[in-house]
CSV table of C-alpha atoms in Angstrom, one decimal:
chain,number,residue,atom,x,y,z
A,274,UNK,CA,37.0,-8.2,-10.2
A,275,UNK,CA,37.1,-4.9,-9.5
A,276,UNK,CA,33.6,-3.7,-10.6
A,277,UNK,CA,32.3,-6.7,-8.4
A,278,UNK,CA,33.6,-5.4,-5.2
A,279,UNK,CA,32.6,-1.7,-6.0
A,280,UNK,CA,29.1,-3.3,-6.5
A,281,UNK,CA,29.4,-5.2,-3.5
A,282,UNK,CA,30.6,-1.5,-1.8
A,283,UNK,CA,28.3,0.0,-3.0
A,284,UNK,CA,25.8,-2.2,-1.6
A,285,UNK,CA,26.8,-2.6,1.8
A,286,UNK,CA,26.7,1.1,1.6
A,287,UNK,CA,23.3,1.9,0.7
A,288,UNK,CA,21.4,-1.2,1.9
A,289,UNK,CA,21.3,1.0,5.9
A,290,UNK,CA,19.7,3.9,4.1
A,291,UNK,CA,17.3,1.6,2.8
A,292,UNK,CA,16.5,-0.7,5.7
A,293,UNK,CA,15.9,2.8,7.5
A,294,UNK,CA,13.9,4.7,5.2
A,295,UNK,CA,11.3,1.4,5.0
A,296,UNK,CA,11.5,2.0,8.9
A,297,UNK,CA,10.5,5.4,9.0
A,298,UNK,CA,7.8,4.3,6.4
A,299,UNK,CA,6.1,2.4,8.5
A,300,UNK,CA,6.4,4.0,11.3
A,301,UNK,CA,5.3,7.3,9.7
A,302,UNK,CA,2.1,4.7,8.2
A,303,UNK,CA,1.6,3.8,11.8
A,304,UNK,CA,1.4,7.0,13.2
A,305,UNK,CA,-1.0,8.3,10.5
A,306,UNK,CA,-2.8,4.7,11.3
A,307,UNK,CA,-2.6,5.7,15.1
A,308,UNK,CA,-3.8,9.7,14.6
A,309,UNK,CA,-6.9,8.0,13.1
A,310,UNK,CA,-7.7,5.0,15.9
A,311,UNK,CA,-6.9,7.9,19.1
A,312,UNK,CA,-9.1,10.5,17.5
A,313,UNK,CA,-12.5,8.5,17.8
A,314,UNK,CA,-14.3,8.9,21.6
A,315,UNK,CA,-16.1,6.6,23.4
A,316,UNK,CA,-19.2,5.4,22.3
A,317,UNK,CA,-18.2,6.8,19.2
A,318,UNK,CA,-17.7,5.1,15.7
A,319,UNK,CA,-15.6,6.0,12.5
A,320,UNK,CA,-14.9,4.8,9.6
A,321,UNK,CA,-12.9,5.1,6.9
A,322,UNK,CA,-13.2,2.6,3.3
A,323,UNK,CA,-10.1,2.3,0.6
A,324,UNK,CA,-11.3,1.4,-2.6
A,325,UNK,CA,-8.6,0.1,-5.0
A,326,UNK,CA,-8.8,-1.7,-8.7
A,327,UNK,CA,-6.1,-3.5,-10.5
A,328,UNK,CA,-6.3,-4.3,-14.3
A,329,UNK,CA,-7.5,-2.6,-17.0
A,330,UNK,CA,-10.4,-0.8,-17.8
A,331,UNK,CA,-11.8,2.4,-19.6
A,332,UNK,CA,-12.8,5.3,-17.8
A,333,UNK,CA,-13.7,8.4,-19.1
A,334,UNK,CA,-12.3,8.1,-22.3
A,335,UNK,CA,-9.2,6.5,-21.2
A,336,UNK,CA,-7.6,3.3,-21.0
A,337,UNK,CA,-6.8,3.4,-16.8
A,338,UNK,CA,-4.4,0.4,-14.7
A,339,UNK,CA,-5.4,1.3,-11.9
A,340,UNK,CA,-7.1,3.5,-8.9
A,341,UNK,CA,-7.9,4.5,-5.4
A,342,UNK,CA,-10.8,6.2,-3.6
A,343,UNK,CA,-11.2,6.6,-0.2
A,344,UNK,CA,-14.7,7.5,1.6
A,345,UNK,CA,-14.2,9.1,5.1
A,346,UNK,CA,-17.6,10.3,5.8
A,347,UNK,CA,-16.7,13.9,6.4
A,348,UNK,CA,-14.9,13.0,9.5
A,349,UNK,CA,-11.3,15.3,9.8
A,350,UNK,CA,-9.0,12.6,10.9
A,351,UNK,CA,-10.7,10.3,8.7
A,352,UNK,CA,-9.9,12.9,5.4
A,353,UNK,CA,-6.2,13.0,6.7
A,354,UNK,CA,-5.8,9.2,6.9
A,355,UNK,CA,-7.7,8.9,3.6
A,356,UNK,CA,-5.5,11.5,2.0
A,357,UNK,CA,-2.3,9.7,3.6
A,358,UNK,CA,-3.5,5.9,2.1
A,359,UNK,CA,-4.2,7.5,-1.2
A,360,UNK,CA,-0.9,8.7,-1.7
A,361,UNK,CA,0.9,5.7,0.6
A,362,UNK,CA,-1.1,2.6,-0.3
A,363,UNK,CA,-0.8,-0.2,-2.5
A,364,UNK,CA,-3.3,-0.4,-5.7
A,365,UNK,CA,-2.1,-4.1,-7.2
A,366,UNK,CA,-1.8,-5.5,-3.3
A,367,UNK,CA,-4.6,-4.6,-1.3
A,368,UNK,CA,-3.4,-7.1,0.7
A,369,UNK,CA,-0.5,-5.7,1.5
A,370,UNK,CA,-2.6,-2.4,3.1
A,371,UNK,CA,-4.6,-5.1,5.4
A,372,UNK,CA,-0.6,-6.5,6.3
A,373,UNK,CA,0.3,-3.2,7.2
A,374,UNK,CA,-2.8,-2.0,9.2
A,375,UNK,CA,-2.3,-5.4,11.2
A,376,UNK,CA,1.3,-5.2,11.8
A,377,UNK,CA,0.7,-1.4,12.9
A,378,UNK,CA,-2.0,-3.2,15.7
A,379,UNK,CA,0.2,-5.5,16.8
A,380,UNK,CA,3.3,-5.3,19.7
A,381,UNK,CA,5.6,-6.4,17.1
A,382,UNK,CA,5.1,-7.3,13.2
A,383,UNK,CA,2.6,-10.1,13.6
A,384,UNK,CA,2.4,-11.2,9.8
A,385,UNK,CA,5.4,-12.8,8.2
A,386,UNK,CA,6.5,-11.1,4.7
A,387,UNK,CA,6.0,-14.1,3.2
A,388,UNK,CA,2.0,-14.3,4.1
A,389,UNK,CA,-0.2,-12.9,1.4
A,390,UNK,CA,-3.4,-11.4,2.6
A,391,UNK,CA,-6.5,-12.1,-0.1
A,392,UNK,CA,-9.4,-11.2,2.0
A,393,UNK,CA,-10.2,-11.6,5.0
A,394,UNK,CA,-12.4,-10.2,8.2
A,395,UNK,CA,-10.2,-9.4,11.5
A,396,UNK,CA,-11.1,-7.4,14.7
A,397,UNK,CA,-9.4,-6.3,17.7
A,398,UNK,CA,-8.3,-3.7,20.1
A,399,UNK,CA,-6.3,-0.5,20.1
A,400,UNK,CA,-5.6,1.4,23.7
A,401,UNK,CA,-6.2,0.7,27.4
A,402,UNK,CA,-8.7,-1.9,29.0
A,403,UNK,CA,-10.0,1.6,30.3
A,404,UNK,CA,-9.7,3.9,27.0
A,405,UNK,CA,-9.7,2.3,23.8
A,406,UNK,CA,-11.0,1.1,20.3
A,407,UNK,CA,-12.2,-1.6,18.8
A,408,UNK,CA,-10.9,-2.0,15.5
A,409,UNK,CA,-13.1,-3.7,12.2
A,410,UNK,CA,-10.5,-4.5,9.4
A,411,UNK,CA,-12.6,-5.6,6.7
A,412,UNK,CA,-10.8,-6.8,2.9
A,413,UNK,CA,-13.2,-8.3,0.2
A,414,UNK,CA,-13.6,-8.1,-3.1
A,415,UNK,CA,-15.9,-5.2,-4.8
A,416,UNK,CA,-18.0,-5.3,-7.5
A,417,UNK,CA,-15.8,-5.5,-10.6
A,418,UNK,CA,-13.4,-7.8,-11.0
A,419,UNK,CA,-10.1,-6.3,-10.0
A,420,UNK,CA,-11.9,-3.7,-7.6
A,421,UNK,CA,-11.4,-4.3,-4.3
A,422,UNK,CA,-12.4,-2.5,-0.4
A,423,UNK,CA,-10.8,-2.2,2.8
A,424,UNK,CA,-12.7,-1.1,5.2
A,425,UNK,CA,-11.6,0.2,8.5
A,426,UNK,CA,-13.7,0.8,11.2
A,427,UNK,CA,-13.4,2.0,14.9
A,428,UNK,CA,-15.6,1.7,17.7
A,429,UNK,CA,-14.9,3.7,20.5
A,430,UNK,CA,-14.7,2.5,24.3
């Protein structure tokens, strides 16, 4: 008996720290989501496209379970968001990165945790009536089985 109420101690213990470190996650996800969105000017578009495969497959000479890419065309904020996604973004879920990117859009989170994203085409807005973006979330299927893209793209206003 006691073992089960150190567990349960234990757990009522750590399960704040947990809650608030998946916060600050995706509020730090946000923000890196936001730097992107606020950097592209009017009459200005940017995009950036996460590439992600799930399975197995050889490459190289070795057996791989999965990868990322991200394009960025060169554009600054768009290397820093890619470099962020590569390192903070799901491979086996893509989407779950669509979920996030949404939920980051929206006034509160918009998309239960219980809603599984498979692909998908959404578009809407970011900023002001007067200084904004319109925002392109693209997720379909790539070439290979497995392979999939996200593709985010921001039209300045």
């Amino acid at each position: 008996m006691k073992v089960i109420s150190n567990l349960i101690l234990a757990l009522v213990l750590i399960t704040p720290g947990v809650t608030a470190y998946a916060h600050e996650k995706t509020g730090e996800y946000c923000s890196e989501l936001k730097g992107f969105m606020t950097s592209v000017k009017p009459d200005e578009t940017r995009e950036i496209t996460l590439r992600t495969f799930w399975g197995a497959r050889e490459e190289g000479g070795q057996l791989v379970m999965g990868s990322k890419t991200c394009e960025h065309n060169d554009y600054d904020p768009g290397k820093k968001l890619c470099a962020y996604l590569i390192e903070h973004s799901s491979t086996e879920f893509a989407g779950a990165n669509a979920k996030r990117i949404l939920n980051c859009l929206a006034s509160k989170p918009a998309i239960g945790k219980h809603l599984d994203i498979h692909s998908g085409s959404f578009a809407t807005t970011f900023g002001s009536q007067d200084r904004g973006v319109l925002v392109n979330l693209d997720l379909l299927p790539d070439k290979e089985p497995g392979e999939m893209v996200l593709r985010l793209q921001v039209l300045g206003y």
